[in-house]
mmCIF file of C-alpha atoms in Angstrom:
data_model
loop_
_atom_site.group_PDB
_atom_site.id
_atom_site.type_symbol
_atom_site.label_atom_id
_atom_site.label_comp_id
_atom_site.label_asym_id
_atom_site.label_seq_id
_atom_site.Cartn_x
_atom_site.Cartn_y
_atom_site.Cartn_z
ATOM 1 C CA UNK T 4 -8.524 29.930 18.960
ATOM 2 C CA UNK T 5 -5.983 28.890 22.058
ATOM 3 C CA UNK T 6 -3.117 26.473 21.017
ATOM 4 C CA UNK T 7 -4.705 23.311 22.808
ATOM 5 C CA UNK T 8 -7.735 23.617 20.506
ATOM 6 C CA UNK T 9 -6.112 23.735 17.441
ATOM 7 C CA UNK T 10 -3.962 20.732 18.843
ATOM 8 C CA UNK T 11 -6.847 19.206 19.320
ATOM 9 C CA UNK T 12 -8.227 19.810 16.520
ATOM 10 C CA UNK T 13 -5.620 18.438 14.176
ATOM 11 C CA UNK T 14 -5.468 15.469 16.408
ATOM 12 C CA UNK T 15 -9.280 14.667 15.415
ATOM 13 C CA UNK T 16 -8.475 15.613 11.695
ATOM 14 C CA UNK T 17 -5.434 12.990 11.370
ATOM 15 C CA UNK T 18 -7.723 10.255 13.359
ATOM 16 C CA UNK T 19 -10.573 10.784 10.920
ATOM 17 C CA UNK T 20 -7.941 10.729 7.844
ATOM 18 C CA UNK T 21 -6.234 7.545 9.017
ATOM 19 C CA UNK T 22 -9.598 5.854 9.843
ATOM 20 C CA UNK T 23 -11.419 6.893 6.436
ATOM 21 C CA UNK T 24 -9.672 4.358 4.761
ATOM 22 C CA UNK T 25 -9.279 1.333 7.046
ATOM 23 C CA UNK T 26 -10.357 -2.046 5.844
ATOM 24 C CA UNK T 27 -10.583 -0.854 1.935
ATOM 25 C CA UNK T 28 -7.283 -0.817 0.933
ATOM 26 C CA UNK T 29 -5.527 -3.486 2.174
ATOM 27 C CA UNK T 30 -5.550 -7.143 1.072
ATOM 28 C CA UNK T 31 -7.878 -9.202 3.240
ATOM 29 C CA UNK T 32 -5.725 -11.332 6.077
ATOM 30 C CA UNK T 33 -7.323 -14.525 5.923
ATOM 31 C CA UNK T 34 -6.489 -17.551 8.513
ATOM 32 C CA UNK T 35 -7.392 -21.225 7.819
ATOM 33 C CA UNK T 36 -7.059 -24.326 9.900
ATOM 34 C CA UNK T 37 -3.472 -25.271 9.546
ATOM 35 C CA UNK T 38 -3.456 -29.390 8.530
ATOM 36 C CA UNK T 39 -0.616 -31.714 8.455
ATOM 37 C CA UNK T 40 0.540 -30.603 4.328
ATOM 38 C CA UNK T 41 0.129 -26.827 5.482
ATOM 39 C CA UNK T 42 1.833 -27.209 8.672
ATOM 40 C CA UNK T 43 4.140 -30.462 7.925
ATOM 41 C CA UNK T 44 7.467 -30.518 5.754
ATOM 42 C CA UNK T 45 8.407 -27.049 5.590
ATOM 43 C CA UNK T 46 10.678 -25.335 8.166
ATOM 44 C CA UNK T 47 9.521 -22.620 10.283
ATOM 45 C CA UNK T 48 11.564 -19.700 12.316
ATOM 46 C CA UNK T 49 9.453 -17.929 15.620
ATOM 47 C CA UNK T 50 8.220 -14.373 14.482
ATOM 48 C CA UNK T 51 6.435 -13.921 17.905
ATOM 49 C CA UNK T 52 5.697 -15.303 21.430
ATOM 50 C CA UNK T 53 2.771 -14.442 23.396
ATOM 51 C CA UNK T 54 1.904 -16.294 26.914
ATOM 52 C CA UNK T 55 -1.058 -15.027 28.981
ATOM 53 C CA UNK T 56 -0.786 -11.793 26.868
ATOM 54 C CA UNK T 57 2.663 -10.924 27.695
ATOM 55 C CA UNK T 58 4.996 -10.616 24.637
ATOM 56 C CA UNK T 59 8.368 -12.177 25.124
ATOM 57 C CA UNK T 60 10.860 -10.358 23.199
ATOM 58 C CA UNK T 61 13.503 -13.083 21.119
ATOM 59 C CA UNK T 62 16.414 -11.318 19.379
ATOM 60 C CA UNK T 63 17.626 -13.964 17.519
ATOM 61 C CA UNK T 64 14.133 -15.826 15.613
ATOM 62 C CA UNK T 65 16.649 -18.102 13.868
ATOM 63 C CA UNK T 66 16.790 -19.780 17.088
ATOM 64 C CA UNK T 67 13.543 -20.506 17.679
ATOM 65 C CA UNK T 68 12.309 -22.908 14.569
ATOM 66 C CA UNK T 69 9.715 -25.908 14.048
ATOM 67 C CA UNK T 70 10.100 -28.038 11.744
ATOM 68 C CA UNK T 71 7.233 -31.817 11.578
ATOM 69 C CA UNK T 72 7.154 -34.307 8.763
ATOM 70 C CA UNK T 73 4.444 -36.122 7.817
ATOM 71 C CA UNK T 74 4.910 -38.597 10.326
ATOM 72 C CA UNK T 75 4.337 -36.560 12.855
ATOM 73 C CA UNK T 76 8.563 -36.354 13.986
ATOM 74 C CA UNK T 77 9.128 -32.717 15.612
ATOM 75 C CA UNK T 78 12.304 -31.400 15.514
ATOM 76 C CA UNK T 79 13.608 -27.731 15.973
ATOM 77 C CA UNK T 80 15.757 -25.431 17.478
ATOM 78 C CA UNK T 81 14.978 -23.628 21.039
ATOM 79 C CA UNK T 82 17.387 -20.779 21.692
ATOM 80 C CA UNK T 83 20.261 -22.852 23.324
ATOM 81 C CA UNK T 84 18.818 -26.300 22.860
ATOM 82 C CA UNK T 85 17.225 -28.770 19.871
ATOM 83 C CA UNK T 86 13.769 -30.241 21.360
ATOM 84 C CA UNK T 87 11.975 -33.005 19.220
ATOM 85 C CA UNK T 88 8.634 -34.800 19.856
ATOM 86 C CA UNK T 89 6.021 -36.524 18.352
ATOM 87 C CA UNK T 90 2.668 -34.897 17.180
ATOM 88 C CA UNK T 91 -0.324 -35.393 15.208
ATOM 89 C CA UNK T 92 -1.809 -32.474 13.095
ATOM 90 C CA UNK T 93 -5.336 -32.806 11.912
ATOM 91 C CA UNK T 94 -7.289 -31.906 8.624
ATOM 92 C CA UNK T 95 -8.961 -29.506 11.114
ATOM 93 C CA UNK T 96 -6.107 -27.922 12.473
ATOM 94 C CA UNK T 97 -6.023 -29.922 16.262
ATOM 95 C CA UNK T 98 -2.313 -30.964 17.277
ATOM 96 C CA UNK T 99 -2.510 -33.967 19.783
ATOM 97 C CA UNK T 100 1.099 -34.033 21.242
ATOM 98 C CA UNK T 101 2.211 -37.075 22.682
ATOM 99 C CA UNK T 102 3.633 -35.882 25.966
ATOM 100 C CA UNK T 103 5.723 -38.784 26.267
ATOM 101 C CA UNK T 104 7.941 -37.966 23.123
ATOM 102 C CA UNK T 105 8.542 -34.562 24.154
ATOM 103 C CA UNK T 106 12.883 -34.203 24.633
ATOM 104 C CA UNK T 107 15.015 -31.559 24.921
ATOM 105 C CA UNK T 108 19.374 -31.475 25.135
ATOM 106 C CA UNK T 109 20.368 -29.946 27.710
ATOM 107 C CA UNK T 110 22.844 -27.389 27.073
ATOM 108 C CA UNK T 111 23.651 -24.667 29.481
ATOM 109 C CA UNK T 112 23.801 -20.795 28.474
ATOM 110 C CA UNK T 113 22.824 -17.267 29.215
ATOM 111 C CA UNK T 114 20.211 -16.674 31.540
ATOM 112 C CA UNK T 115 18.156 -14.437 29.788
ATOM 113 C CA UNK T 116 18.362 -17.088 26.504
ATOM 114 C CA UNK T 117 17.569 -19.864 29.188
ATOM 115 C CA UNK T 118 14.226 -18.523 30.265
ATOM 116 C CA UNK T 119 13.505 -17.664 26.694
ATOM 117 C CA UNK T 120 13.625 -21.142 25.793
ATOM 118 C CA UNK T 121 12.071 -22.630 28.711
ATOM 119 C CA UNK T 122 8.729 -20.575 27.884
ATOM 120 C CA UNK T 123 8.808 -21.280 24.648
ATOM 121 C CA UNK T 124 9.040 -24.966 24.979
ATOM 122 C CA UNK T 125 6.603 -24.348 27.739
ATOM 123 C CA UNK T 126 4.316 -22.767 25.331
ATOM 124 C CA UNK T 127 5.104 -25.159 22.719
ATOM 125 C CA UNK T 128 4.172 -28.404 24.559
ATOM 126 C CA UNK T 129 0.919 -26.485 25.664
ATOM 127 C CA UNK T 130 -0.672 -25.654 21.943
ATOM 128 C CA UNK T 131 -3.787 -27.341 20.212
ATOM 129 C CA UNK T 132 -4.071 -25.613 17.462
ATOM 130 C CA UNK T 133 -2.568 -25.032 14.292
ATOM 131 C CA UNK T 134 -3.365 -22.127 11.775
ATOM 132 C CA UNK T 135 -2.167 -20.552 8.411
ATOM 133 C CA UNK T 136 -2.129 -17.145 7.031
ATOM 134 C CA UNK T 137 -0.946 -15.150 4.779
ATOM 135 C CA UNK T 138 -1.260 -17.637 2.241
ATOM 136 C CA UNK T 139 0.354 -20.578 3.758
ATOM 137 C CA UNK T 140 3.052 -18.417 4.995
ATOM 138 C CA UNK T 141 2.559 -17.939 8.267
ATOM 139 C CA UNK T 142 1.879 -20.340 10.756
ATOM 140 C CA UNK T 143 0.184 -19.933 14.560
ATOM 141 C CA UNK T 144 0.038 -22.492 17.288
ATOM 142 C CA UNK T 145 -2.033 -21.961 20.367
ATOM 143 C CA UNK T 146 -3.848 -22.980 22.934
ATOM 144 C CA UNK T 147 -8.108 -22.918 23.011
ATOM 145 C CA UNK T 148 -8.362 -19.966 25.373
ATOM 146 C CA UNK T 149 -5.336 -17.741 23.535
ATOM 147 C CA UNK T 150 -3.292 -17.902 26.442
ATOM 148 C CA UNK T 151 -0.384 -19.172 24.280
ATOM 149 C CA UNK T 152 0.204 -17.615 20.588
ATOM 150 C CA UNK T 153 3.294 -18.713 18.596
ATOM 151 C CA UNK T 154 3.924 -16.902 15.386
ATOM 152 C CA UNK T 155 6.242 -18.633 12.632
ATOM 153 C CA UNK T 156 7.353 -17.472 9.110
ATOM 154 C CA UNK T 157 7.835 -20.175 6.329
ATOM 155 C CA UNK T 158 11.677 -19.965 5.554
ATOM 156 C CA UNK T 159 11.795 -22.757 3.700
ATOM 157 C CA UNK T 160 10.834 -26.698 2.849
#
C-alpha cells in the first residue's frame, strides 16, 4: 500500500473516531432570551467580537465590559474610553436603545486600540437582542440578521 493511502487512510480513521462521539458526551449548550434580571445588575467583560463575520481580535477583554441596572443606565468600559447610555431589555430578550443617551469620553490612544473601540461601540449601539447561555453565564448581543455578535462572560454582580 503507497504512503498517501495509508495517510489517507488514517486521516478517515481519526475523522470517524472524533465524529463517533459528537453530541453524546457533552453537556447540552442551551441559549435563552436574555431579560432585564439575566442581563441587568451583573458586570460583564467582552469574550468575543464578530461584525459581518469578521472576528476582531481584543487582547485585553478587561477593557471591553457592560454593565445595565435595572433602570435601564448603561455604563462600561470601551478599550480607551467609558461609554454609557440608556436601554430597555425585554422579558423577551429585545434591547430598544435610546439613541439619544448614547455618550462616550473622548480620550485619545493607540491606533490599533482606537479602531477596536470604535467597532465595538459601533456594534454595540447596533444590537437588538439579548441572550444567555451557559447557565446565565454568558451573555450575547446582536443584531436580527447576525451581522453583529458580542460575546460577554459574567465576572461578577
Amino acid at each position: 500500500m503507497s504512503r498517501a493511502v495509508q495517510l489517507w487512510l488514517a486521516g478517515v480513521i481519526v475523522v470517524a473516531v472524533g465524529c463517533a462521539g459528537m453530541g453524546t458526551t457533552g453537556p447540552e449548550i442551551t441559549q435563552s432570551a436574555g431579560g432585564p434580571d439575566s442581563v441587568c445588575g451583573n458586570k460583564w467583560e467582552l469574550k468575543r467580537l464578530r461584525i459581518n463575520g469578521e472576528a476582531i481580535a481584543i487582547e485585553d477583554n478587561e477593557r471591553f465590559t457592560f454593565l445595565c441596572n435595572r433602570d435601564g443606565n448603561v455604563v462600561g468600559k470601551s478599550g480607551i474610553n467609558t461609554y454609557r447610555g440608556v436601554l430597555q431589555v425585554t422579558d423577551t430578550g429585545l434591547l430598544l436603545w435610546d439613541p439619544a443617551s448614547f455618550a462616550s469620553t473622548k480620550k485619545a490612544g493607540p491606533e490599533p486600540l482606537m479602531r477596536r473601540e470604535n467597532a465595538y461601540l459601533r456594534a454595540l449601539a447596533g444590537t437588538r437582542r439579548a441572550l444567555t447561555k451557559s447557565g446565565g453565564e454568558r451573555l450575547i448581543l446582536r443584531d436580527p440578521p447576525g451581522d453583529i455578535y458580542i460575546e460577554y462572560i459574567k465576572v461578577g454582580p
